[in-house]
Amino acid sequence: MDTPLTPVSVREVGLRDGLQSIARTLPTAQKIEWLRAAHAAGQREIEVGSFVPARLLPQLADTAEIVAAAKTLPGLVASVLVPNLKGALAALDSGADAMLLPLSASHAHSLANLRKTPDEAVADIGRIRAERDARGARCEIEVGLSTAFGCTLQGKVEEAEVLRLLQAALDAGAERVGLADTVGYADPLQVRRLFEKGFAIAGERLSCGHFHDTRGLGLANVFAAWQVGVRRFDACLGGIGGCPHAPGASGNVATEDVAYLFASMGVPTGLDFDALIALRGRVGQWLEGEALHGSIARAGLPKTLQKEPA
Ligand code: ZN
């Protein structure tokens, strides 16, 4: 008899990573509908928004309201992205379960995105951890190491620099870390190598893979990371969240395709396909005119797929 495979969790980042790269603002009521439907489809970790100034990202200005809605859903871990201490304080005030702090491995991306060097961003992690602890708040601190596999501004990002920053983030107080291919430059062997080296430093605290399908290697990279032990992945319903440097390209790997990848191998995710595909249709209507990506919604599930018992 086969031994049961360890479940994989798929964190939905469409409400943050996806929507922040789409110019139009989705009304709060529709975001809450998305949130509830994603939860009903089995998603138990959802990045619901970002605490950045509304003038920079008006699309996410209602993040506190979305966190409040998320808190009413049983068993849901609601995370928010925060770029600095001010955002972290807002996250703590909101009662979010986790905050994701971006740390660019590329110096050029860090300056462009956060207007800080990577080491200045690491110092912020320490301040945020101190503030969280001083408040006695239960909000997990996760650092997402972005541009870990290459950068559109800088080009190559040295592995040694990624690993140095991974260690620095942990030393500064991050409780979890993840590696992100922010611009879709990674290849599967590179993913395998960097995660293996990352595990040697961070152990189980390295617990997220964030891949974009910009150049068609998104699922191959998810698979490569899974093979070396990653059991938690970010994804966006409909693969929204394209890259501003690659117009027309798809963005994050599509939630429903990642769910299918694991289902096809008999790895449980707890996700309900029919519910995900129905939700994708609604999100597609709300975002009419925006391109949705992904294969399984177009082709449908194969008759041979063994669905997880509900
Ligand atoms: Zn992304």
mmCIF file of C-alpha atoms and ligand atoms in Angstrom:
data_model
loop_
_atom_site.group_PDB
_atom_site.id
_atom_site.type_symbol
_atom_site.label_atom_id
_atom_site.label_comp_id
_atom_site.label_asym_id
_atom_site.label_seq_id
_atom_site.Cartn_x
_atom_site.Cartn_y
_atom_site.Cartn_z
ATOM 1 C CA MET A 1 0.000 0.000 0.000
ATOM 2 C CA ASP A 2 1.194 3.514 -0.770
ATOM 3 C CA THR A 3 2.112 5.671 2.179
ATOM 4 C CA PRO A 4 -0.002 8.817 2.244
ATOM 5 C CA LEU A 5 1.849 11.808 0.879
ATOM 6 C CA THR A 6 2.398 14.850 3.053
ATOM 7 C CA PRO A 7 -0.207 17.499 2.248
ATOM 8 C CA VAL A 8 0.863 20.677 0.501
ATOM 9 C CA SER A 9 -0.641 24.029 1.348
ATOM 10 C CA VAL A 10 -1.311 26.671 -1.244
ATOM 11 C CA ARG A 11 -1.473 30.227 0.041
ATOM 12 C CA GLU A 12 -3.733 32.418 -2.057
ATOM 13 C CA VAL A 13 -2.022 35.717 -2.865
ATOM 14 C CA GLY A 14 -4.448 36.950 -5.529
ATOM 15 C CA LEU A 15 -6.014 39.553 -3.266
ATOM 16 C CA ARG A 16 -2.603 41.169 -2.748
ATOM 17 C CA ASP A 17 0.021 40.170 -5.321
ATOM 18 C CA GLY A 18 -2.611 39.768 -8.016
ATOM 19 C CA LEU A 19 -4.675 42.887 -7.434
ATOM 20 C CA GLN A 20 -1.768 45.218 -6.770
ATOM 21 C CA SER A 21 -0.576 44.850 -10.339
ATOM 22 C CA ILE A 22 -4.010 45.546 -11.815
ATOM 23 C CA ALA A 23 -4.832 49.234 -12.144
ATOM 24 C CA ARG A 24 -8.522 49.014 -11.340
ATOM 25 C CA THR A 25 -9.706 48.778 -7.749
ATOM 26 C CA LEU A 26 -11.932 45.853 -6.899
ATOM 27 C CA PRO A 27 -14.737 46.978 -4.555
ATOM 28 C CA THR A 28 -14.388 45.809 -0.958
ATOM 29 C CA ALA A 29 -17.593 43.754 -1.171
ATOM 30 C CA GLN A 30 -16.195 41.739 -4.083
ATOM 31 C CA LYS A 31 -12.905 41.165 -2.298
ATOM 32 C CA ILE A 32 -14.827 39.830 0.692
ATOM 33 C CA GLU A 33 -16.873 37.608 -1.602
ATOM 34 C CA TRP A 34 -13.605 36.293 -3.105
ATOM 35 C CA LEU A 35 -12.188 35.726 0.370
ATOM 36 C CA ARG A 36 -15.241 33.787 1.545
ATOM 37 C CA ALA A 37 -15.403 31.697 -1.616
ATOM 38 C CA ALA A 38 -11.669 30.890 -1.431
ATOM 39 C CA HIS A 39 -12.162 29.767 2.154
ATOM 40 C CA ALA A 40 -15.165 27.669 1.124
ATOM 41 C CA ALA A 41 -12.975 26.101 -1.598
ATOM 42 C CA GLY A 42 -10.600 24.915 1.100
ATOM 43 C CA GLN A 43 -7.990 27.678 1.148
ATOM 44 C CA ARG A 44 -6.736 28.111 4.700
ATOM 45 C CA GLU A 45 -4.055 30.715 4.174
ATOM 46 C CA ILE A 46 -4.805 33.887 2.258
ATOM 47 C CA GLU A 47 -2.737 37.015 1.818
ATOM 48 C CA VAL A 48 -5.532 39.540 2.011
ATOM 49 C CA GLY A 49 -3.789 42.826 1.265
ATOM 50 C CA SER A 50 -0.937 45.122 2.052
ATOM 51 C CA PHE A 51 -0.418 47.992 4.460
ATOM 52 C CA VAL A 52 1.175 50.479 2.107
ATOM 53 C CA PRO A 53 0.168 54.138 1.704
ATOM 54 C CA ALA A 54 -3.130 54.387 -0.205
ATOM 55 C CA ARG A 55 -1.625 56.937 -2.586
ATOM 56 C CA LEU A 56 0.841 54.262 -3.759
ATOM 57 C CA LEU A 57 -1.604 51.371 -3.988
ATOM 58 C CA PRO A 58 -5.206 52.605 -3.856
ATOM 59 C CA GLN A 59 -6.272 49.072 -4.898
ATOM 60 C CA LEU A 60 -5.346 47.809 -1.421
ATOM 61 C CA ALA A 61 -6.494 50.747 0.707
ATOM 62 C CA ASP A 62 -9.242 48.642 2.329
ATOM 63 C CA THR A 63 -6.853 46.003 3.720
ATOM 64 C CA ALA A 64 -7.929 46.506 7.358
ATOM 65 C CA GLU A 65 -11.548 45.778 6.375
ATOM 66 C CA ILE A 66 -10.512 42.640 4.519
ATOM 67 C CA VAL A 67 -8.521 41.430 7.525
ATOM 68 C CA ALA A 68 -11.595 42.000 9.700
ATOM 69 C CA ALA A 69 -13.694 39.921 7.297
ATOM 70 C CA ALA A 70 -11.029 37.205 7.221
ATOM 71 C CA LYS A 71 -11.071 36.981 11.021
ATOM 72 C CA THR A 72 -14.674 35.772 10.874
ATOM 73 C CA LEU A 73 -13.744 32.690 8.802
ATOM 74 C CA PRO A 74 -12.890 29.638 10.907
ATOM 75 C CA GLY A 75 -9.399 28.211 10.576
ATOM 76 C CA LEU A 76 -8.225 30.873 8.147
ATOM 77 C CA VAL A 77 -4.745 32.356 8.495
ATOM 78 C CA ALA A 78 -4.905 35.910 7.156
ATOM 79 C CA SER A 79 -1.578 37.410 6.209
ATOM 80 C CA VAL A 80 -0.742 40.894 4.980
ATOM 81 C CA LEU A 81 2.277 42.310 3.233
ATOM 82 C CA VAL A 82 4.068 45.134 5.023
ATOM 83 C CA PRO A 83 6.954 47.113 3.526
ATOM 84 C CA ASN A 84 8.118 48.897 6.690
ATOM 85 C CA LEU A 85 7.567 49.511 10.408
ATOM 86 C CA LYS A 86 4.595 51.787 9.810
ATOM 87 C CA GLY A 87 2.892 49.064 7.794
ATOM 88 C CA ALA A 88 3.768 46.525 10.485
ATOM 89 C CA LEU A 89 2.088 48.659 13.151
ATOM 90 C CA ALA A 90 -1.049 48.799 10.997
ATOM 91 C CA ALA A 91 -0.863 45.025 10.583
ATOM 92 C CA LEU A 92 -0.596 44.539 14.350
ATOM 93 C CA ASP A 93 -3.548 46.906 14.881
ATOM 94 C CA SER A 94 -5.601 44.980 12.324
ATOM 95 C CA GLY A 95 -5.191 41.657 14.112
ATOM 96 C CA ALA A 96 -3.729 39.889 11.054
ATOM 97 C CA ASP A 97 -2.371 36.420 11.840
ATOM 98 C CA ALA A 98 0.866 36.886 9.930
ATOM 99 C CA MET A 99 2.802 39.565 8.163
ATOM 100 C CA LEU A 100 4.969 39.097 5.145
ATOM 101 C CA LEU A 101 7.993 41.362 4.905
ATOM 102 C CA PRO A 102 9.586 41.592 1.464
ATOM 103 C CA LEU A 103 13.359 41.581 1.330
ATOM 104 C CA SER A 104 14.926 41.969 -2.116
ATOM 105 C CA ALA A 105 18.036 39.922 -2.730
ATOM 106 C CA SER A 106 18.775 42.262 -5.620
ATOM 107 C CA HIS A 107 20.288 45.532 -4.435
ATOM 108 C CA ALA A 108 18.837 47.389 -7.442
ATOM 109 C CA HIS A 109 15.325 45.951 -6.872
ATOM 110 C CA SER A 110 15.506 46.800 -3.175
ATOM 111 C CA LEU A 111 16.352 50.430 -3.908
ATOM 112 C CA ALA A 112 13.655 50.680 -6.591
ATOM 113 C CA ASN A 113 10.951 48.899 -4.603
ATOM 114 C CA LEU A 114 11.596 49.818 -0.969
ATOM 115 C CA ARG A 115 14.036 52.741 -1.383
ATOM 116 C CA LYS A 116 16.356 50.909 0.993
ATOM 117 C CA THR A 117 19.371 48.659 0.637
ATOM 118 C CA PRO A 118 18.763 45.019 1.552
ATOM 119 C CA ASP A 119 20.668 45.505 4.810
ATOM 120 C CA GLU A 120 18.537 48.503 5.732
ATOM 121 C CA ALA A 121 15.484 46.317 5.118
ATOM 122 C CA VAL A 122 16.999 43.659 7.417
ATOM 123 C CA ALA A 123 17.367 46.305 10.138
ATOM 124 C CA ASP A 124 13.646 47.034 9.728
ATOM 125 C CA ILE A 125 12.862 43.355 10.324
ATOM 126 C CA GLY A 126 14.616 43.635 13.692
ATOM 127 C CA ARG A 127 12.609 46.739 14.624
ATOM 128 C CA ILE A 128 9.356 45.090 13.579
ATOM 129 C CA ARG A 129 10.141 41.988 15.621
ATOM 130 C CA ALA A 130 10.942 44.114 18.682
ATOM 131 C CA GLU A 131 7.661 46.020 18.314
ATOM 132 C CA ARG A 132 5.655 42.837 17.849
ATOM 133 C CA ASP A 133 7.231 41.244 20.916
ATOM 134 C CA ALA A 134 6.789 44.400 23.014
ATOM 135 C CA ARG A 135 3.059 44.305 22.257
ATOM 136 C CA GLY A 136 2.826 40.609 22.979
ATOM 137 C CA ALA A 137 0.986 40.276 19.669
ATOM 138 C CA ARG A 138 0.515 36.908 17.990
ATOM 139 C CA CYS A 139 1.340 37.892 14.454
ATOM 140 C CA GLU A 140 3.864 35.647 12.790
ATOM 141 C CA ILE A 141 6.731 37.344 10.970
ATOM 142 C CA GLU A 142 7.611 35.835 7.616
ATOM 143 C CA VAL A 143 10.216 37.241 5.260
ATOM 144 C CA GLY A 144 9.806 36.711 1.535
ATOM 145 C CA LEU A 145 13.166 36.929 -0.177
ATOM 146 C CA SER A 146 12.211 38.443 -3.516
ATOM 147 C CA THR A 147 14.238 38.445 -6.744
ATOM 148 C CA ALA A 148 16.060 35.433 -5.257
ATOM 149 C CA PHE A 149 16.578 33.885 -8.686
ATOM 150 C CA GLY A 150 17.379 36.931 -10.785
ATOM 151 C CA CYS A 151 16.234 40.489 -11.323
ATOM 152 C CA THR A 152 15.049 42.506 -14.307
ATOM 153 C CA LEU A 153 16.991 45.549 -13.063
ATOM 154 C CA GLN A 154 20.203 43.960 -11.857
ATOM 155 C CA GLY A 155 20.288 40.736 -13.865
ATOM 156 C CA LYS A 156 22.113 38.025 -11.978
ATOM 157 C CA VAL A 157 21.600 37.713 -8.241
ATOM 158 C CA GLU A 158 24.398 35.794 -6.548
ATOM 159 C CA GLU A 159 23.349 32.732 -4.544
ATOM 160 C CA ALA A 160 25.794 33.668 -1.818
ATOM 161 C CA GLU A 161 23.991 36.992 -1.391
ATOM 162 C CA VAL A 162 20.581 35.284 -1.211
ATOM 163 C CA LEU A 163 21.868 32.903 1.448
ATOM 164 C CA ARG A 164 23.566 35.701 3.398
ATOM 165 C CA LEU A 165 20.277 37.625 3.489
ATOM 166 C CA LEU A 166 18.340 34.497 4.445
ATOM 167 C CA GLN A 167 20.569 34.101 7.483
ATOM 168 C CA ALA A 168 20.399 37.833 8.231
ATOM 169 C CA ALA A 169 16.579 37.783 8.112
ATOM 170 C CA LEU A 170 16.472 34.903 10.599
ATOM 171 C CA ASP A 171 19.017 36.595 12.862
ATOM 172 C CA ALA A 172 16.906 39.763 12.783
ATOM 173 C CA GLY A 173 13.851 37.873 14.030
ATOM 174 C CA ALA A 174 12.003 36.385 11.060
ATOM 175 C CA GLU A 175 10.164 33.239 12.116
ATOM 176 C CA ARG A 176 9.683 31.943 8.603
ATOM 177 C CA VAL A 177 11.348 32.639 5.307
ATOM 178 C CA GLY A 178 10.507 31.930 1.701
ATOM 179 C CA LEU A 179 12.201 32.306 -1.654
ATOM 180 C CA ALA A 180 10.452 34.205 -4.430
ATOM 181 C CA ASP A 181 11.059 34.283 -8.154
ATOM 182 C CA THR A 182 9.501 37.710 -8.453
ATOM 183 C CA VAL A 183 10.203 38.204 -12.152
ATOM 184 C CA GLY A 184 10.020 34.653 -13.507
ATOM 185 C CA TYR A 185 13.744 34.094 -14.095
ATOM 186 C CA ALA A 186 14.193 30.822 -12.198
ATOM 187 C CA ASP A 187 14.827 27.419 -13.738
ATOM 188 C CA PRO A 188 14.043 24.131 -11.987
ATOM 189 C CA LEU A 189 17.642 23.094 -11.305
ATOM 190 C CA GLN A 190 18.405 26.521 -9.871
ATOM 191 C CA VAL A 191 15.316 26.230 -7.667
ATOM 192 C CA ARG A 192 16.421 22.856 -6.429
ATOM 193 C CA ARG A 193 19.948 24.065 -5.674
ATOM 194 C CA LEU A 194 18.950 27.259 -3.898
ATOM 195 C CA PHE A 195 16.283 25.607 -1.764
ATOM 196 C CA GLU A 196 18.687 22.833 -0.775
ATOM 197 C CA LYS A 197 21.233 25.417 0.324
ATOM 198 C CA GLY A 198 18.499 27.431 2.013
ATOM 199 C CA PHE A 199 17.292 24.395 3.979
ATOM 200 C CA ALA A 200 20.849 23.869 5.218
ATOM 201 C CA ILE A 201 20.678 27.364 6.755
ATOM 202 C CA ALA A 202 17.057 27.728 7.774
ATOM 203 C CA GLY A 203 15.764 24.165 8.167
ATOM 204 C CA GLU A 204 11.982 24.028 8.432
ATOM 205 C CA ARG A 205 11.800 27.778 8.816
ATOM 206 C CA LEU A 206 12.337 27.942 5.048
ATOM 207 C CA SER A 207 8.761 27.180 4.210
ATOM 208 C CA CYS A 208 7.467 28.919 1.124
ATOM 209 C CA GLY A 209 8.066 28.891 -2.604
ATOM 210 C CA HIS A 210 6.722 31.817 -4.627
ATOM 211 C CA PHE A 211 6.944 31.319 -8.372
ATOM 212 C CA HIS A 212 5.832 33.269 -11.385
ATOM 213 C CA ASP A 213 4.992 31.734 -14.726
ATOM 214 C CA THR A 214 6.261 34.704 -16.718
ATOM 215 C CA ARG A 215 8.294 32.473 -19.021
ATOM 216 C CA GLY A 216 6.355 29.245 -18.694
ATOM 217 C CA LEU A 217 8.459 27.558 -16.008
ATOM 218 C CA GLY A 218 6.208 28.276 -13.041
ATOM 219 C CA LEU A 219 4.895 24.762 -12.423
ATOM 220 C CA ALA A 220 8.247 23.152 -13.241
ATOM 221 C CA ASN A 221 9.751 25.335 -10.524
ATOM 222 C CA VAL A 222 6.993 24.435 -8.058
ATOM 223 C CA PHE A 223 7.696 20.779 -8.751
ATOM 224 C CA ALA A 224 11.453 21.223 -8.320
ATOM 225 C CA ALA A 225 10.937 22.912 -4.953
ATOM 226 C CA TRP A 226 8.465 20.219 -3.881
ATOM 227 C CA GLN A 227 10.996 17.525 -4.736
ATOM 228 C CA VAL A 228 13.492 18.978 -2.272
ATOM 229 C CA GLY A 229 10.914 19.317 0.493
ATOM 230 C CA VAL A 230 8.935 22.548 0.086
ATOM 231 C CA ARG A 231 5.348 21.945 1.194
ATOM 232 C CA ARG A 232 3.853 25.428 0.984
ATOM 233 C CA PHE A 233 3.450 27.566 -2.122
ATOM 234 C CA ASP A 234 2.029 30.931 -3.058
ATOM 235 C CA ALA A 235 -0.358 31.114 -5.991
ATOM 236 C CA CYS A 236 -2.955 33.444 -7.513
ATOM 237 C CA LEU A 237 -6.327 32.354 -8.780
ATOM 238 C CA GLY A 238 -6.298 32.739 -12.570
ATOM 239 C CA GLY A 239 -2.560 33.437 -12.507
ATOM 240 C CA ILE A 240 -3.160 37.156 -12.179
ATOM 241 C CA GLY A 241 -0.412 39.512 -11.082
ATOM 242 C CA GLY A 242 1.665 40.002 -14.208
ATOM 243 C CA CYS A 243 5.084 41.542 -14.179
ATOM 244 C CA PRO A 244 5.293 45.263 -15.060
ATOM 245 C CA HIS A 245 8.589 44.522 -16.824
ATOM 246 C CA ALA A 246 7.061 41.879 -19.070
ATOM 247 C CA PRO A 247 3.795 43.232 -20.516
ATOM 248 C CA GLY A 248 1.275 40.535 -21.425
ATOM 249 C CA ALA A 249 3.175 37.849 -19.558
ATOM 250 C CA SER A 250 1.389 35.826 -16.920
ATOM 251 C CA GLY A 251 2.162 36.430 -13.295
ATOM 252 C CA ASN A 252 2.014 34.153 -10.312
ATOM 253 C CA VAL A 253 1.407 30.488 -10.885
ATOM 254 C CA ALA A 254 -2.343 29.865 -11.025
ATOM 255 C CA THR A 255 -3.864 28.442 -7.832
ATOM 256 C CA GLU A 256 -6.024 25.988 -9.741
ATOM 257 C CA ASP A 257 -3.052 24.738 -11.789
ATOM 258 C CA VAL A 258 -0.900 24.237 -8.687
ATOM 259 C CA ALA A 259 -3.820 22.403 -7.077
ATOM 260 C CA TYR A 260 -4.064 20.222 -10.184
ATOM 261 C CA LEU A 261 -0.318 19.552 -10.271
ATOM 262 C CA PHE A 262 -0.481 18.113 -6.769
ATOM 263 C CA ALA A 263 -3.798 16.340 -7.290
ATOM 264 C CA SER A 264 -2.384 14.658 -10.391
ATOM 265 C CA MET A 265 0.368 13.159 -8.217
ATOM 266 C CA GLY A 266 -2.009 12.202 -5.403
ATOM 267 C CA VAL A 267 -0.673 14.882 -3.040
ATOM 268 C CA PRO A 268 -3.481 16.302 -0.889
ATOM 269 C CA THR A 269 -4.085 20.072 -0.848
ATOM 270 C CA GLY A 270 -7.573 20.206 0.651
ATOM 271 C CA LEU A 271 -8.732 22.284 -2.328
ATOM 272 C CA ASP A 272 -12.021 21.841 -4.142
ATOM 273 C CA PHE A 273 -11.506 22.259 -7.897
ATOM 274 C CA ASP A 274 -15.085 22.919 -8.853
ATOM 275 C CA ALA A 275 -15.302 25.679 -6.260
ATOM 276 C CA LEU A 276 -11.995 27.177 -7.401
ATOM 277 C CA ILE A 277 -13.005 27.151 -11.060
ATOM 278 C CA ALA A 278 -16.390 28.693 -10.245
ATOM 279 C CA LEU A 279 -14.660 31.423 -8.264
ATOM 280 C CA ARG A 280 -12.203 31.999 -11.083
ATOM 281 C CA GLY A 281 -15.165 32.657 -13.375
ATOM 282 C CA ARG A 282 -16.536 35.267 -10.986
ATOM 283 C CA VAL A 283 -13.159 36.956 -10.522
ATOM 284 C CA GLY A 284 -12.776 36.995 -14.309
ATOM 285 C CA GLN A 285 -16.092 38.858 -14.589
ATOM 286 C CA TRP A 286 -15.133 41.366 -11.924
ATOM 287 C CA LEU A 287 -11.827 41.978 -13.673
ATOM 288 C CA GLU A 288 -13.285 42.001 -17.174
ATOM 289 C CA GLY A 289 -10.653 42.929 -19.722
ATOM 290 C CA GLU A 290 -7.768 41.587 -17.633
ATOM 291 C CA ALA A 291 -6.112 38.439 -18.918
ATOM 292 C CA LEU A 292 -6.490 35.340 -16.773
ATOM 293 C CA HIS A 293 -3.925 32.579 -17.158
ATOM 294 C CA GLY A 294 -3.620 28.904 -16.405
ATOM 295 C CA SER A 295 -4.403 25.671 -18.219
ATOM 296 C CA ILE A 296 -6.768 23.591 -16.163
ATOM 297 C CA ALA A 297 -9.638 26.085 -16.309
ATOM 298 C CA ARG A 298 -9.469 25.975 -20.102
ATOM 299 C CA ALA A 299 -8.951 22.245 -20.586
ATOM 300 C CA GLY A 300 -10.946 20.851 -17.668
ATOM 301 C CA LEU A 301 -9.939 18.016 -15.384
ATOM 302 C CA PRO A 302 -9.047 14.676 -16.953
ATOM 303 C CA LYS A 303 -11.575 11.913 -16.368
ATOM 304 C CA THR A 304 -8.878 9.854 -14.720
ATOM 305 C CA LEU A 305 -8.192 12.308 -11.912
ATOM 306 C CA GLN A 306 -8.934 10.951 -8.460
ATOM 307 C CA LYS A 307 -10.425 13.851 -6.532
ATOM 308 C CA GLU A 308 -9.731 14.193 -2.832
ATOM 309 C CA PRO A 309 -12.645 13.094 -0.684
ATOM 310 C CA ALA A 310 -14.441 16.254 0.496
HETATM 311 ZN ZN ZN B 1 4.293 37.188 -7.049
#
